[in-house]
Amino acid sequence: MFWNNGLTRRNESRLILLVLVMLSAMLLPSFEVHPSLPNIRVDEVLLFGIFGLNLLAFIARGFRFSPDAREELRAQQPVLKWVLILWGLLTLSYAISNFYGVVILGAGYYGLRDVMELVTFCKHFLVITLVLSIDLQEGEFGFLKNVFLGALGFLILFGWGQHFNLFNMNTWISPFFNPLHWDTLILGNPARVLGTFDNPNVFGIFTVITLSYLTVHYFFGEHQGRFPWLIFVLIGLVIKLEFLTISRTALFGIALLYIILCAWAFFYHHRSKEVMIKIGALFLLTMLLFATASGDFFYRLTEGLNFSNSTSFQGHMDRWGVAVGSISQSPILGWGTQKYVMTTLVDNEYALFSRRYGFVGLAVYLSFFLLPFIQGFMHLRRQSQMLVHGRSYDLPSQLIAAYVAVLPSIFVYNFMAGIFYNLQLMTLFSITIGLVYNSLKRRRGLL
């Protein structure tokens, strides 16, 4: 790819760019360019801007890569080809469905907002290929981990600041992250923390993704026989942060994540005393935090479980019904993006993707997430057979395990909202996917 030349021809430059993209996605709001266009994020400017400059440098070199770049591309090739195949299939599905919907079915028209859909596809694959292009050794992994933990510490403090409205920050800072609805979320009834994201539910699912990293390290990391108190305390802080968002979907995601990881650790470590202590401690910590949660937390939780009176659940059902009706009229190829004539508020990413690109496009969408999941699971299974009884995972394998463990929670979240079209959250999850591919590149590839 073009990350291996131009401004990012050096491995250190690619790593710095990844860190800047990650920090921008975690900490910075989007900004408006034009009222008729989607907001722009700093990470998007970095990705597309530097990629464009690298492309110009490639043209200036006569469409030739340097010897070092060719060697780096050969190392990426077993995995890179599958990433490009998936991007090509998504793009092909996009083109066919839009042609079918606009020209054949005569529904609506194709405009600038529809073009932005293709930009979304490109951004996700730019992030994944950027991560894949980096030669991640122990030092690079350590630097990336420390930057992430530093940003996570800021988010924890920022979330508590919103909760207590320290220095009246909810009036002069929080509106930048959600200009339209921040007051009803942070100052509403019940009040909900949204951190640096545009929605408390999005912030909540971010904590689930973060917990997948932390909990995998808690169960499968190397701790020299000592109880990992620091990681245990950090897990508790992140769980509490999710409780402040009062996100029911994220709460279910944490429960599902912990069921998977506790069962996984229980059998992997062959029911050892150490793993039983860790499982028990994690259970007691979660129950303690749950029992001491706010009254607003329990009010929203019980309100959501009352399906007959829950306005949130009824709203989901109404939007799903409209989407299903459209899907049934064009199930194979869908209607295309049709952003000018069809609502983008579906509250179910599977239904939204099926309406736009049919079941053919939905299959490609699922493959985008499932290919690294399946290959990562197979890699971990092979490694478990080779490792000595109860031995810890190395860091690349921990990253793969975190993705394998959290994807079921992400799939549940996509029933109520969606991760693929949230450019802030999906940037971070694309980094996770890229780390899985990078770890597979370091091992045996995909075949």
CSV table of C-alpha atoms in Angstrom, one decimal:
chain,number,residue,atom,x,y,z
A,1,MET,CA,0.0,0.0,0.0
A,2,PHE,CA,1.0,3.7,-0.3
A,3,TRP,CA,1.7,4.0,3.4
A,4,ASN,CA,5.1,2.5,2.8
A,5,ASN,CA,6.4,5.5,0.8
A,6,GLY,CA,6.2,9.3,0.9
A,7,LEU,CA,5.8,10.9,4.3
A,8,THR,CA,5.3,7.6,6.0
A,9,ARG,CA,8.0,5.6,4.4
A,10,ARG,CA,9.7,5.1,7.8
A,11,ASN,CA,8.1,2.8,10.3
A,12,GLU,CA,8.3,5.4,13.0
A,13,SER,CA,6.4,7.9,10.9
A,14,ARG,CA,3.6,5.3,10.4
A,15,LEU,CA,3.5,4.6,14.1
A,16,ILE,CA,3.2,8.3,14.9
A,17,LEU,CA,0.4,8.8,12.4
A,18,LEU,CA,-1.5,5.9,14.0
A,19,VAL,CA,-1.1,7.4,17.4
A,20,LEU,CA,-2.3,10.8,16.2
A,21,VAL,CA,-5.3,9.1,14.5
A,22,MET,CA,-6.1,7.1,17.6
A,23,LEU,CA,-5.8,10.1,19.9
A,24,SER,CA,-7.9,12.3,17.6
A,25,ALA,CA,-10.7,9.6,17.5
A,26,MET,CA,-10.6,9.2,21.3
A,27,LEU,CA,-10.4,12.8,22.4
A,28,LEU,CA,-11.4,15.3,19.8
A,29,PRO,CA,-14.9,16.3,18.5
A,30,SER,CA,-15.8,16.7,14.8
A,31,PHE,CA,-16.2,20.1,13.2
A,32,GLU,CA,-18.6,21.5,10.6
A,33,VAL,CA,-17.4,22.4,7.1
A,34,HIS,CA,-20.7,23.1,5.4
A,35,PRO,CA,-24.4,22.7,6.7
A,36,SER,CA,-25.2,20.3,3.8
A,37,LEU,CA,-22.1,18.0,4.5
A,38,PRO,CA,-21.3,15.7,7.3
A,39,ASN,CA,-19.0,17.0,10.0
A,40,ILE,CA,-15.3,16.4,9.5
A,41,ARG,CA,-12.9,14.8,12.0
A,42,VAL,CA,-9.3,15.6,12.6
A,43,ASP,CA,-8.3,11.9,12.1
A,44,GLU,CA,-10.0,12.0,8.7
A,45,VAL,CA,-8.0,15.0,7.6
A,46,LEU,CA,-4.8,13.2,8.7
A,47,LEU,CA,-5.6,9.9,7.0
A,48,PHE,CA,-6.8,11.3,3.7
A,49,GLY,CA,-4.4,14.2,3.6
A,50,ILE,CA,-1.2,12.1,4.2
A,51,PHE,CA,-2.5,9.2,2.0
A,52,GLY,CA,-3.0,11.7,-0.8
A,53,LEU,CA,0.5,13.2,-0.4
A,54,ASN,CA,1.9,9.6,-0.4
A,55,LEU,CA,0.0,8.9,-3.6
A,56,LEU,CA,1.5,12.0,-5.3
A,57,ALA,CA,5.0,10.9,-4.1
A,58,PHE,CA,4.3,7.4,-5.7
A,59,ILE,CA,3.4,9.1,-9.0
A,60,ALA,CA,6.5,11.3,-8.8
A,61,ARG,CA,8.7,8.2,-8.4
A,62,GLY,CA,7.3,6.8,-11.7
A,63,PHE,CA,4.8,4.4,-10.0
A,64,ARG,CA,7.7,2.5,-8.4
A,65,PHE,CA,8.2,1.5,-4.8
A,66,SER,CA,11.6,1.7,-3.2
A,67,PRO,CA,13.4,-1.7,-2.4
A,68,ASP,CA,12.5,-1.3,1.3
A,69,ALA,CA,8.9,-0.6,0.5
A,70,ARG,CA,8.7,-3.7,-1.7
A,71,GLU,CA,10.1,-5.8,1.1
A,72,GLU,CA,7.6,-4.4,3.5
A,73,LEU,CA,4.7,-5.1,1.1
A,74,ARG,CA,5.8,-8.7,0.6
A,75,ALA,CA,5.6,-9.1,4.4
A,76,GLN,CA,2.0,-7.7,4.3
A,77,GLN,CA,0.9,-9.6,1.2
A,78,PRO,CA,-0.7,-12.7,2.8
A,79,VAL,CA,-3.1,-10.5,4.8
A,80,LEU,CA,-3.2,-7.4,2.6
A,81,LYS,CA,-4.8,-9.2,-0.3
A,82,TRP,CA,-7.8,-10.2,1.8
A,83,VAL,CA,-8.2,-6.7,3.1
A,84,LEU,CA,-8.2,-5.4,-0.4
A,85,ILE,CA,-10.7,-8.1,-1.6
A,86,LEU,CA,-13.1,-7.1,1.2
A,87,TRP,CA,-12.8,-3.4,0.3
A,88,GLY,CA,-13.3,-4.3,-3.4
A,89,LEU,CA,-16.4,-6.3,-2.6
A,90,LEU,CA,-17.9,-3.5,-0.5
A,91,THR,CA,-17.2,-1.0,-3.2
A,92,LEU,CA,-18.7,-3.3,-5.9
A,93,SER,CA,-21.8,-3.9,-3.8
A,94,TYR,CA,-22.1,-0.1,-3.3
A,95,ALA,CA,-21.9,0.5,-7.1
A,96,ILE,CA,-24.3,-2.2,-8.2
A,97,SER,CA,-26.9,-1.4,-5.6
A,98,ASN,CA,-26.9,2.3,-6.3
A,99,PHE,CA,-27.2,1.6,-10.1
A,100,TYR,CA,-30.0,-0.9,-9.4
A,101,GLY,CA,-31.9,1.4,-7.1
A,102,VAL,CA,-31.5,4.7,-9.0
A,103,VAL,CA,-31.5,3.5,-12.7
A,104,ILE,CA,-33.5,0.2,-12.6
A,105,LEU,CA,-35.9,0.8,-9.8
A,106,GLY,CA,-36.1,4.5,-10.4
A,107,ALA,CA,-36.1,5.3,-6.7
A,108,GLY,CA,-34.6,8.7,-5.8
A,109,TYR,CA,-31.4,10.0,-7.2
A,110,TYR,CA,-27.6,9.8,-6.5
A,111,GLY,CA,-26.1,12.9,-4.9
A,112,LEU,CA,-23.1,14.1,-2.8
A,113,ARG,CA,-24.4,12.6,0.4
A,114,ASP,CA,-24.4,9.2,-1.3
A,115,VAL,CA,-20.8,9.7,-2.4
A,116,MET,CA,-19.8,10.2,1.3
A,117,GLU,CA,-20.8,6.6,1.9
A,118,LEU,CA,-17.9,5.5,-0.3
A,119,VAL,CA,-15.6,7.9,1.6
A,120,THR,CA,-16.7,6.0,4.8
A,121,PHE,CA,-15.6,2.7,3.3
A,122,CYS,CA,-12.3,4.2,2.3
A,123,LYS,CA,-11.6,5.6,5.7
A,124,HIS,CA,-12.1,2.2,7.4
A,125,PHE,CA,-9.7,0.5,5.1
A,126,LEU,CA,-7.1,3.3,5.3
A,127,VAL,CA,-7.1,2.8,9.1
A,128,ILE,CA,-6.8,-1.0,8.7
A,129,THR,CA,-4.0,-0.8,6.1
A,130,LEU,CA,-2.1,1.8,8.1
A,131,VAL,CA,-2.0,-0.5,11.1
A,132,LEU,CA,-1.1,-3.4,8.9
A,133,SER,CA,1.8,-1.5,7.4
A,134,ILE,CA,3.6,-1.0,10.7
A,135,ASP,CA,6.2,-3.3,11.9
A,136,LEU,CA,5.0,-3.8,15.4
A,137,GLN,CA,7.7,-5.1,17.7
A,138,GLU,CA,7.8,-5.0,21.5
A,139,GLY,CA,8.8,-1.4,21.7
A,140,GLU,CA,6.1,-0.2,19.2
A,141,PHE,CA,3.5,-2.3,21.1
A,142,GLY,CA,4.6,-0.8,24.4
A,143,PHE,CA,4.5,2.8,23.0
A,144,LEU,CA,1.0,2.2,21.6
A,145,LYS,CA,-0.3,0.7,24.8
A,146,ASN,CA,1.0,3.5,26.9
A,147,VAL,CA,-0.5,6.2,24.7
A,148,PHE,CA,-3.9,4.4,24.8
A,149,LEU,CA,-3.8,4.0,28.6
A,150,GLY,CA,-2.9,7.7,28.9
A,151,ALA,CA,-5.9,8.7,26.8
A,152,LEU,CA,-8.1,6.3,28.7
A,153,GLY,CA,-7.1,7.9,32.0
A,154,PHE,CA,-8.1,11.3,30.5
A,155,LEU,CA,-11.5,9.9,29.5
A,156,ILE,CA,-12.1,8.5,32.9
A,157,LEU,CA,-11.3,11.9,34.5
A,158,PHE,CA,-13.4,13.7,31.8
A,159,GLY,CA,-16.3,11.4,32.4
A,160,TRP,CA,-16.3,11.9,36.1
A,161,GLY,CA,-16.0,15.7,35.4
A,162,GLN,CA,-19.1,15.6,33.3
A,163,HIS,CA,-20.9,13.5,36.0
A,164,PHE,CA,-20.2,16.1,38.7
A,165,ASN,CA,-20.1,19.1,36.3
A,166,LEU,CA,-16.7,20.2,37.6
A,167,PHE,CA,-16.0,23.9,36.9
A,168,ASN,CA,-19.3,24.0,35.0
A,169,MET,CA,-17.7,22.0,32.2
A,170,ASN,CA,-21.0,20.8,30.9
A,171,THR,CA,-21.8,24.3,29.8
A,172,TRP,CA,-18.6,25.3,28.1
A,173,ILE,CA,-17.0,22.0,26.9
A,174,SER,CA,-19.6,19.3,26.4
A,175,PRO,CA,-21.6,21.1,23.7
A,176,PHE,CA,-18.6,20.7,21.3
A,177,PHE,CA,-19.1,16.9,21.3
A,178,ASN,CA,-22.9,16.9,20.7
A,179,PRO,CA,-24.1,20.4,19.7
A,180,LEU,CA,-27.7,19.3,19.3
A,181,HIS,CA,-28.6,17.0,22.2
A,182,TRP,CA,-25.9,17.4,24.9
A,183,ASP,CA,-28.2,19.3,27.2
A,184,THR,CA,-30.9,16.6,27.2
A,185,LEU,CA,-28.2,13.9,27.8
A,186,ILE,CA,-25.9,15.4,30.4
A,187,LEU,CA,-28.4,17.7,32.1
A,188,GLY,CA,-31.4,15.4,31.4
A,189,ASN,CA,-33.4,13.1,33.6
A,190,PRO,CA,-31.6,10.8,34.1
A,191,ALA,CA,-28.3,12.6,33.3
A,192,ARG,CA,-25.9,10.5,31.2
A,193,VAL,CA,-22.2,10.9,30.7
A,194,LEU,CA,-21.1,10.9,27.0
A,195,GLY,CA,-17.3,11.6,27.4
A,196,THR,CA,-15.8,12.9,24.2
A,197,PHE,CA,-18.3,11.0,22.1
A,198,ASP,CA,-21.5,12.2,20.5
A,199,ASN,CA,-23.8,9.8,22.4
A,200,PRO,CA,-23.7,8.0,25.7
A,201,ASN,CA,-24.5,4.6,24.1
A,202,VAL,CA,-21.4,5.1,21.8
A,203,PHE,CA,-19.3,5.9,24.8
A,204,GLY,CA,-20.7,2.9,26.6
A,205,ILE,CA,-19.7,0.5,23.8
A,206,PHE,CA,-16.3,2.1,23.7
A,207,THR,CA,-15.9,1.0,27.3
A,208,VAL,CA,-16.9,-2.5,26.3
A,209,ILE,CA,-14.1,-2.6,23.6
A,210,THR,CA,-11.7,-1.2,26.2
A,211,LEU,CA,-12.7,-3.9,28.7
A,212,SER,CA,-12.0,-6.6,26.2
A,213,TYR,CA,-8.3,-5.5,26.1
A,214,LEU,CA,-8.0,-5.1,29.9
A,215,THR,CA,-9.8,-8.3,30.8
A,216,VAL,CA,-7.9,-10.4,28.3
A,217,HIS,CA,-4.6,-9.1,29.8
A,218,TYR,CA,-6.1,-9.8,33.3
A,219,PHE,CA,-6.7,-13.4,32.5
A,220,PHE,CA,-4.1,-14.3,29.9
A,221,GLY,CA,-1.2,-11.8,30.5
A,222,GLU,CA,2.1,-12.5,32.2
A,223,HIS,CA,1.9,-11.5,35.9
A,224,GLN,CA,4.8,-13.5,37.4
A,225,GLY,CA,2.4,-15.4,39.7
A,226,ARG,CA,1.1,-12.2,41.4
A,227,PHE,CA,-2.5,-10.9,41.3
A,228,PRO,CA,-2.7,-8.1,38.8
A,229,TRP,CA,-4.0,-5.4,41.1
A,230,LEU,CA,-3.4,-2.4,38.8
A,231,ILE,CA,-5.3,-3.9,35.9
A,232,PHE,CA,-8.0,-5.0,38.3
A,233,VAL,CA,-8.5,-1.5,39.6
A,234,LEU,CA,-8.5,-0.1,36.0
A,235,ILE,CA,-11.2,-2.6,35.0
A,236,GLY,CA,-13.3,-1.4,37.9
A,237,LEU,CA,-12.9,2.3,36.8
A,238,VAL,CA,-13.9,1.5,33.2
A,239,ILE,CA,-17.0,-0.6,34.4
A,240,LYS,CA,-18.0,2.4,36.6
A,241,LEU,CA,-17.5,4.7,33.6
A,242,GLU,CA,-20.0,2.5,31.6
A,243,PHE,CA,-22.5,2.8,34.5
A,244,LEU,CA,-22.3,6.6,34.2
A,245,THR,CA,-23.3,6.4,30.6
A,246,ILE,CA,-26.4,4.4,31.7
A,247,SER,CA,-26.2,2.5,28.4
A,248,ARG,CA,-28.3,-0.7,28.7
A,249,THR,CA,-26.9,-2.2,25.4
A,250,ALA,CA,-23.3,-1.6,26.7
A,251,LEU,CA,-24.2,-3.2,30.0
A,252,PHE,CA,-25.4,-6.3,28.2
A,253,GLY,CA,-22.3,-6.2,26.1
A,254,ILE,CA,-20.1,-6.3,29.3
A,255,ALA,CA,-22.1,-9.2,30.6
A,256,LEU,CA,-21.7,-11.1,27.4
A,257,LEU,CA,-18.0,-10.3,27.2
A,258,TYR,CA,-17.4,-11.5,30.8
A,259,ILE,CA,-19.3,-14.7,30.2
A,260,ILE,CA,-17.1,-15.5,27.2
A,261,LEU,CA,-13.8,-14.5,28.8
A,262,CYS,CA,-14.5,-16.2,32.2
A,263,ALA,CA,-15.5,-19.4,30.5
A,264,TRP,CA,-12.5,-19.2,28.1
A,265,ALA,CA,-10.0,-18.6,31.0
A,266,PHE,CA,-11.7,-21.3,33.2
A,267,PHE,CA,-11.1,-24.0,30.5
A,268,TYR,CA,-7.8,-22.6,29.2
A,269,HIS,CA,-6.2,-22.6,32.6
A,270,HIS,CA,-7.8,-26.0,33.4
A,271,ARG,CA,-9.8,-24.7,36.4
A,272,SER,CA,-6.6,-23.7,38.3
A,273,LYS,CA,-6.8,-22.0,41.7
A,274,GLU,CA,-5.4,-18.7,40.3
A,275,VAL,CA,-8.1,-18.4,37.6
A,276,MET,CA,-10.8,-19.2,40.1
A,277,ILE,CA,-9.6,-16.4,42.3
A,278,LYS,CA,-9.5,-14.0,39.3
A,279,ILE,CA,-13.0,-15.0,38.2
A,280,GLY,CA,-14.4,-14.6,41.7
A,281,ALA,CA,-12.7,-11.2,42.2
A,282,LEU,CA,-14.0,-9.9,38.9
A,283,PHE,CA,-17.5,-11.1,39.8
A,284,LEU,CA,-17.4,-9.5,43.3
A,285,LEU,CA,-16.1,-6.2,41.8
A,286,THR,CA,-18.8,-6.1,39.2
A,287,MET,CA,-21.5,-6.9,41.7
A,288,LEU,CA,-20.2,-4.2,44.1
A,289,LEU,CA,-20.2,-1.6,41.4
A,290,PHE,CA,-23.6,-2.7,40.3
A,291,ALA,CA,-25.1,-2.5,43.8
A,292,THR,CA,-23.7,0.9,44.4
A,293,ALA,CA,-24.9,2.4,41.1
A,294,SER,CA,-27.1,5.5,41.1
A,295,GLY,CA,-30.9,5.5,41.3
A,296,ASP,CA,-31.0,6.9,37.8
A,297,PHE,CA,-29.1,3.9,36.5
A,298,PHE,CA,-31.6,1.5,38.0
A,299,TYR,CA,-34.5,3.6,36.8
A,300,ARG,CA,-33.4,3.6,33.2
A,301,LEU,CA,-32.5,-0.2,33.4
A,302,THR,CA,-36.0,-1.1,34.7
A,303,GLU,CA,-37.7,1.3,32.2
A,304,GLY,CA,-35.9,-0.5,29.3
A,305,LEU,CA,-37.0,-3.9,30.5
A,306,ASN,CA,-40.7,-2.8,30.5
A,307,PHE,CA,-41.2,-3.4,26.7
A,308,SER,CA,-44.9,-2.5,26.7
A,309,ASN,CA,-44.2,1.0,28.0
A,310,SER,CA,-40.6,1.7,26.9
A,311,THR,CA,-40.6,4.5,24.4
A,312,SER,CA,-37.1,3.6,23.4
A,313,PHE,CA,-38.0,0.0,22.6
A,314,GLN,CA,-41.2,1.0,20.8
A,315,GLY,CA,-39.2,3.5,18.7
A,316,HIS,CA,-36.7,0.8,17.7
A,317,MET,CA,-39.6,-1.5,16.7
A,318,ASP,CA,-41.2,1.2,14.5
A,319,ARG,CA,-38.0,2.0,12.7
A,320,TRP,CA,-37.2,-1.7,12.2
A,321,GLY,CA,-40.7,-2.3,10.8
A,322,VAL,CA,-40.3,0.5,8.2
A,323,ALA,CA,-36.8,-0.9,7.2
A,324,VAL,CA,-38.1,-4.5,6.9
A,325,GLY,CA,-40.9,-3.3,4.6
A,326,SER,CA,-38.3,-1.7,2.3
A,327,ILE,CA,-36.0,-4.7,2.4
A,328,SER,CA,-38.9,-7.1,1.4
A,329,GLN,CA,-39.4,-5.1,-1.8
A,330,SER,CA,-35.8,-5.4,-3.0
A,331,PRO,CA,-34.1,-8.1,-0.9
A,332,ILE,CA,-31.2,-9.2,-3.1
A,333,LEU,CA,-29.5,-5.9,-4.2
A,334,GLY,CA,-31.3,-3.4,-2.0
A,335,TRP,CA,-32.1,0.2,-3.0
A,336,GLY,CA,-28.7,1.8,-2.9
A,337,THR,CA,-27.8,4.5,-0.3
A,338,GLN,CA,-30.8,6.7,-1.2
A,339,LYS,CA,-29.9,9.2,1.6
A,340,TYR,CA,-32.1,11.9,0.0
A,341,VAL,CA,-35.3,9.9,0.0
A,342,MET,CA,-34.9,7.2,2.7
A,343,THR,CA,-34.2,7.8,6.4
A,344,THR,CA,-30.8,6.9,7.8
A,345,LEU,CA,-32.3,6.4,11.3
A,346,VAL,CA,-33.0,2.7,11.4
A,347,ASP,CA,-31.5,1.7,14.8
A,348,ASN,CA,-30.3,-1.6,13.4
A,349,GLU,CA,-27.2,-1.7,11.2
A,350,TYR,CA,-28.1,-5.1,9.7
A,351,ALA,CA,-31.4,-3.7,8.6
A,352,LEU,CA,-29.8,-0.5,7.3
A,353,PHE,CA,-27.2,-2.3,5.3
A,354,SER,CA,-29.7,-4.8,3.9
A,355,ARG,CA,-32.0,-2.0,2.8
A,356,ARG,CA,-29.1,-0.3,1.0
A,357,TYR,CA,-27.2,-3.2,-0.4
A,358,GLY,CA,-29.5,-6.2,0.0
A,359,PHE,CA,-28.6,-9.6,1.4
A,360,VAL,CA,-25.6,-9.7,-1.0
A,361,GLY,CA,-24.2,-6.5,0.6
A,362,LEU,CA,-25.0,-7.8,4.1
A,363,ALA,CA,-22.9,-10.9,3.5
A,364,VAL,CA,-19.9,-8.7,2.6
A,365,TYR,CA,-20.6,-6.5,5.6
A,366,LEU,CA,-20.6,-9.6,7.9
A,367,SER,CA,-17.4,-10.9,6.2
A,368,PHE,CA,-15.7,-7.6,7.0
A,369,PHE,CA,-16.0,-8.4,10.7
A,370,LEU,CA,-16.0,-12.2,10.6
A,371,LEU,CA,-12.9,-12.9,8.5
A,372,PRO,CA,-10.4,-11.6,11.2
A,373,PHE,CA,-12.6,-13.2,13.9
A,374,ILE,CA,-12.5,-16.7,12.3
A,375,GLN,CA,-8.8,-16.5,11.4
A,376,GLY,CA,-8.0,-15.1,14.8
A,377,PHE,CA,-9.9,-17.8,16.6
A,378,MET,CA,-8.1,-20.5,14.5
A,379,HIS,CA,-4.7,-18.9,15.3
A,380,LEU,CA,-5.5,-18.9,19.1
A,381,ARG,CA,-6.7,-22.5,18.9
A,382,ARG,CA,-3.5,-23.6,17.2
A,383,GLN,CA,-1.4,-21.6,19.7
A,384,SER,CA,-3.3,-23.2,22.7
A,385,GLN,CA,-2.4,-26.6,21.4
A,386,MET,CA,1.3,-25.7,21.2
A,387,LEU,CA,1.7,-23.8,24.5
A,388,VAL,CA,2.5,-25.3,27.8
A,389,HIS,CA,-0.4,-25.8,30.2
A,390,GLY,CA,-1.8,-22.5,31.3
A,391,ARG,CA,1.0,-20.4,29.7
A,392,SER,CA,0.2,-16.7,29.1
A,393,TYR,CA,-0.5,-15.3,25.7
A,394,ASP,CA,2.0,-12.9,24.1
A,395,LEU,CA,0.8,-9.4,23.3
A,396,PRO,CA,-0.2,-10.0,19.7
A,397,SER,CA,-2.2,-13.0,20.7
A,398,GLN,CA,-3.9,-11.0,23.5
A,399,LEU,CA,-5.0,-8.4,20.9
A,400,ILE,CA,-6.5,-11.2,18.8
A,401,ALA,CA,-8.2,-12.7,21.8
A,402,ALA,CA,-9.7,-9.3,22.7
A,403,TYR,CA,-11.2,-9.0,19.3
A,404,VAL,CA,-12.6,-12.5,19.3
A,405,ALA,CA,-14.1,-12.0,22.7
A,406,VAL,CA,-15.7,-8.6,22.0
A,407,LEU,CA,-17.2,-9.1,18.6
A,408,PRO,CA,-20.3,-10.9,19.9
A,409,SER,CA,-21.0,-7.8,22.0
A,410,ILE,CA,-20.5,-5.6,19.0
A,411,PHE,CA,-22.9,-7.7,17.0
A,412,VAL,CA,-25.5,-7.3,19.7
A,413,TYR,CA,-24.9,-3.5,19.7
A,414,ASN,CA,-25.5,-3.4,16.0
A,415,PHE,CA,-29.1,-4.7,16.5
A,416,MET,CA,-29.9,-1.5,18.5
A,417,ALA,CA,-27.6,1.0,16.7
A,418,GLY,CA,-24.5,0.3,14.7
A,419,ILE,CA,-20.7,0.7,14.8
A,420,PHE,CA,-19.8,0.8,11.1
A,421,TYR,CA,-21.4,4.2,10.4
A,422,ASN,CA,-20.1,5.9,13.6
A,423,LEU,CA,-16.9,7.4,12.2
A,424,GLN,CA,-15.4,8.1,15.6
A,425,LEU,CA,-16.1,4.6,17.2
A,426,MET,CA,-15.4,2.7,14.0
A,427,THR,CA,-12.0,4.4,13.6
A,428,LEU,CA,-11.0,2.9,17.0
A,429,PHE,CA,-12.5,-0.5,16.1
A,430,SER,CA,-10.8,-0.4,12.7
A,431,ILE,CA,-7.5,0.0,14.6
A,432,THR,CA,-8.5,-3.2,16.6
A,433,ILE,CA,-9.1,-5.0,13.3
A,434,GLY,CA,-5.9,-3.8,11.9
A,435,LEU,CA,-4.0,-5.0,15.0
A,436,VAL,CA,-5.6,-8.5,14.5
A,437,TYR,CA,-4.4,-8.5,10.8
A,438,ASN,CA,-1.0,-7.2,11.9
A,439,SER,CA,-0.7,-10.0,14.4
A,440,LEU,CA,-1.7,-12.6,11.8
A,441,LYS,CA,0.8,-11.1,9.4
A,442,ARG,CA,3.5,-11.8,12.1
A,443,ARG,CA,2.3,-15.4,12.3
A,444,ARG,CA,0.9,-17.4,9.4
A,445,GLY,CA,-1.3,-15.0,7.5
A,446,LEU,CA,-4.8,-16.0,6.6
A,447,LEU,CA,-4.3,-19.3,4.7
